[in-house]
């Protein structure tokens, strides 16, 4: 047989191998995450319910979904094991202590800029070009109307006449 006829089959088998390998890797990571569960740990089920682990058996987990309310779930139904800070933030609304971050960076750079530095104007309107102004002044002195090309030279993006 020719190698060209076998090439599509080889590519297909390689793609299947890579897909099954990534699926096995995800399953292994999920099993490791479930093994990290301990009583008192906050979890999220695959259905989106947040609860606290009370007991762990071989295939099931006893979860406290509300104070005094317990439910038995399969271990495979645990979607994520949460850190204490994240669980408290989501369930109890307790925000962790954070440093205050300003809305803009001006307070971070105060005193760093030299005093003689010129500020750059980033406005859209630019001053009239000197060459155009000189031509317009010369036209006014001679009594002639300004040339048509002087008007066209001053056009910028967005100023073009629409037809």
mmCIF file of N, CA and C in Angstrom, residues 28-74:
data_model
loop_
_atom_site.group_PDB
_atom_site.id
_atom_site.type_symbol
_atom_site.label_atom_id
_atom_site.label_comp_id
_atom_site.label_asym_id
_atom_site.label_seq_id
_atom_site.Cartn_x
_atom_site.Cartn_y
_atom_site.Cartn_z
ATOM 1 N N UNK A 28 -8.159 12.522 36.069
ATOM 2 C CA UNK A 28 -7.166 12.360 37.127
ATOM 3 C C UNK A 28 -7.124 13.599 38.024
ATOM 4 N N UNK A 29 -7.190 14.784 37.414
ATOM 5 C CA UNK A 29 -7.183 16.007 38.207
ATOM 6 C C UNK A 29 -8.434 16.118 39.069
ATOM 7 N N UNK A 30 -9.586 15.710 38.541
ATOM 8 C CA UNK A 30 -10.831 15.753 39.315
ATOM 9 C C UNK A 30 -10.764 14.788 40.497
ATOM 10 N N UNK A 31 -10.185 13.608 40.284
ATOM 11 C CA UNK A 31 -10.048 12.636 41.383
ATOM 12 C C UNK A 31 -9.105 13.170 42.458
ATOM 13 N N UNK A 32 -8.031 13.829 42.061
ATOM 14 C CA UNK A 32 -7.113 14.420 43.042
ATOM 15 C C UNK A 32 -7.818 15.508 43.841
ATOM 16 N N UNK A 33 -8.640 16.324 43.164
ATOM 17 C CA UNK A 33 -9.360 17.385 43.844
ATOM 18 C C UNK A 33 -10.326 16.793 44.864
ATOM 19 N N UNK A 34 -11.020 15.715 44.506
ATOM 20 C CA UNK A 34 -11.964 15.093 45.443
ATOM 21 C C UNK A 34 -11.255 14.434 46.611
ATOM 22 N N UNK A 35 -10.026 13.974 46.387
ATOM 23 C CA UNK A 35 -9.255 13.384 47.482
ATOM 24 C C UNK A 35 -8.793 14.439 48.481
ATOM 25 N N UNK A 36 -8.758 15.690 48.088
ATOM 26 C CA UNK A 36 -8.344 16.772 48.983
ATOM 27 C C UNK A 36 -9.450 17.163 49.962
ATOM 28 N N UNK A 37 -10.667 16.667 49.744
ATOM 29 C CA UNK A 37 -11.783 17.020 50.631
ATOM 30 C C UNK A 37 -11.535 16.476 52.028
ATOM 31 N N UNK A 38 -11.864 17.302 52.994
ATOM 32 C CA UNK A 38 -11.802 16.907 54.390
ATOM 33 C C UNK A 38 -13.041 17.455 55.072
ATOM 34 N N UNK A 39 -13.449 16.889 56.180
ATOM 35 C CA UNK A 39 -14.592 17.462 56.898
ATOM 36 C C UNK A 39 -14.328 18.928 57.250
ATOM 37 N N UNK A 40 -15.312 19.769 56.971
ATOM 38 C CA UNK A 40 -15.189 21.204 57.208
ATOM 39 C C UNK A 40 -14.825 21.993 55.959
ATOM 40 N N UNK A 41 -14.513 21.307 54.865
ATOM 41 C CA UNK A 41 -14.141 21.969 53.625
ATOM 42 C C UNK A 41 -15.395 22.426 52.883
ATOM 43 N N UNK A 42 -15.355 23.592 52.278
ATOM 44 C CA UNK A 42 -16.459 24.085 51.462
ATOM 45 C C UNK A 42 -16.347 23.531 50.051
ATOM 46 N N UNK A 43 -17.476 23.110 49.490
ATOM 47 C CA UNK A 43 -17.487 22.541 48.140
ATOM 48 C C UNK A 43 -18.637 23.139 47.333
ATOM 49 N N UNK A 44 -18.533 22.978 46.006
ATOM 50 C CA UNK A 44 -19.619 23.317 45.091
ATOM 51 C C UNK A 44 -19.960 22.054 44.313
ATOM 52 N N UNK A 45 -21.217 21.686 44.281
ATOM 53 C CA UNK A 45 -21.620 20.490 43.539
ATOM 54 C C UNK A 45 -21.715 20.829 42.055
ATOM 55 N N UNK A 46 -21.841 19.793 41.220
ATOM 56 C CA UNK A 46 -21.958 20.038 39.785
ATOM 57 C C UNK A 46 -23.281 20.716 39.453
ATOM 58 N N UNK A 47 -24.224 20.682 40.376
ATOM 59 C CA UNK A 47 -25.492 21.385 40.202
ATOM 60 C C UNK A 47 -25.424 22.838 40.632
ATOM 61 N N UNK A 48 -24.309 23.256 41.238
ATOM 62 C CA UNK A 48 -24.134 24.646 41.635
ATOM 63 C C UNK A 48 -24.488 24.942 43.080
ATOM 64 N N UNK A 49 -24.699 23.910 43.903
ATOM 65 C CA UNK A 49 -25.035 24.125 45.300
ATOM 66 C C UNK A 49 -23.757 24.178 46.137
ATOM 67 N N UNK A 50 -23.692 25.143 47.040
ATOM 68 C CA UNK A 50 -22.548 25.280 47.941
ATOM 69 C C UNK A 50 -22.884 24.626 49.267
ATOM 70 N N UNK A 51 -21.938 23.866 49.801
ATOM 71 C CA UNK A 51 -22.180 23.147 51.050
ATOM 72 C C UNK A 51 -20.855 22.915 51.755
ATOM 73 N N UNK A 52 -20.949 22.439 52.996
ATOM 74 C CA UNK A 52 -19.781 22.107 53.799
ATOM 75 C C UNK A 52 -19.731 20.597 53.982
ATOM 76 N N UNK A 53 -18.551 20.026 53.817
ATOM 77 C CA UNK A 53 -18.375 18.580 53.964
ATOM 78 C C UNK A 53 -18.434 18.221 55.453
ATOM 79 N N UNK A 54 -19.250 17.227 55.791
ATOM 80 C CA UNK A 54 -19.337 16.751 57.168
ATOM 81 C C UNK A 54 -18.651 15.403 57.323
ATOM 82 N N UNK A 55 -18.944 14.462 56.427
ATOM 83 C CA UNK A 55 -18.334 13.126 56.486
ATOM 84 C C UNK A 55 -18.002 12.673 55.070
ATOM 85 N N UNK A 56 -16.952 11.856 54.971
ATOM 86 C CA UNK A 56 -16.552 11.311 53.680
ATOM 87 C C UNK A 56 -16.483 9.796 53.808
ATOM 88 N N UNK A 57 -17.187 9.109 52.919
ATOM 89 C CA UNK A 57 -17.070 7.650 52.863
ATOM 90 C C UNK A 57 -16.457 7.280 51.513
ATOM 91 N N UNK A 58 -16.461 5.996 51.195
ATOM 92 C CA UNK A 58 -15.762 5.538 49.994
ATOM 93 C C UNK A 58 -16.316 6.151 48.709
ATOM 94 N N UNK A 59 -17.631 6.122 48.523
ATOM 95 C CA UNK A 59 -18.234 6.623 47.289
ATOM 96 C C UNK A 59 -19.169 7.798 47.493
ATOM 97 N N UNK A 60 -19.421 8.193 48.745
ATOM 98 C CA UNK A 60 -20.384 9.262 48.999
ATOM 99 C C UNK A 60 -19.820 10.278 49.985
ATOM 100 N N UNK A 61 -20.500 11.410 50.038
ATOM 101 C CA UNK A 61 -20.092 12.514 50.902
ATOM 102 C C UNK A 61 -21.342 13.036 51.597
ATOM 103 N N UNK A 62 -21.254 13.287 52.909
ATOM 104 C CA UNK A 62 -22.350 13.897 53.652
ATOM 105 C C UNK A 62 -22.081 15.394 53.679
ATOM 106 N N UNK A 63 -23.011 16.167 53.101
ATOM 107 C CA UNK A 63 -22.850 17.618 53.008
ATOM 108 C C UNK A 63 -23.879 18.321 53.879
ATOM 109 N N UNK A 64 -23.455 19.395 54.513
ATOM 110 C CA UNK A 64 -24.378 20.252 55.257
ATOM 111 C C UNK A 64 -24.713 21.427 54.349
ATOM 112 N N UNK A 65 -25.931 21.426 53.812
ATOM 113 C CA UNK A 65 -26.328 22.445 52.850
ATOM 114 C C UNK A 65 -26.865 23.704 53.527
ATOM 115 N N UNK A 66 -27.326 23.570 54.757
ATOM 116 C CA UNK A 66 -27.782 24.682 55.589
ATOM 117 C C UNK A 66 -27.563 24.241 57.027
ATOM 118 N N UNK A 67 -27.578 25.158 57.977
ATOM 119 C CA UNK A 67 -27.377 24.744 59.365
ATOM 120 C C UNK A 67 -28.415 23.694 59.790
ATOM 121 N N UNK A 68 -27.932 22.496 60.106
ATOM 122 C CA UNK A 68 -28.789 21.414 60.545
ATOM 123 C C UNK A 68 -29.408 20.596 59.417
ATOM 124 N N UNK A 69 -29.150 20.955 58.163
ATOM 125 C CA UNK A 69 -29.712 20.227 57.024
ATOM 126 C C UNK A 69 -28.584 19.469 56.340
ATOM 127 N N UNK A 70 -28.681 18.130 56.333
ATOM 128 C CA UNK A 70 -27.634 17.292 55.755
ATOM 129 C C UNK A 70 -28.177 16.530 54.556
ATOM 130 N N UNK A 71 -27.301 16.301 53.576
ATOM 131 C CA UNK A 71 -27.685 15.536 52.389
ATOM 132 C C UNK A 71 -26.506 14.668 51.977
ATOM 133 N N UNK A 72 -26.806 13.496 51.446
ATOM 134 C CA UNK A 72 -25.758 12.575 50.983
ATOM 135 C C UNK A 72 -25.639 12.703 49.472
ATOM 136 N N UNK A 73 -24.422 12.935 49.008
ATOM 137 C CA UNK A 73 -24.128 13.083 47.586
ATOM 138 C C UNK A 73 -23.049 12.080 47.185
ATOM 139 N N UNK A 74 -23.045 11.706 45.929
ATOM 140 C CA UNK A 74 -21.963 10.878 45.393
ATOM 141 C C UNK A 74 -20.710 11.737 45.276
#
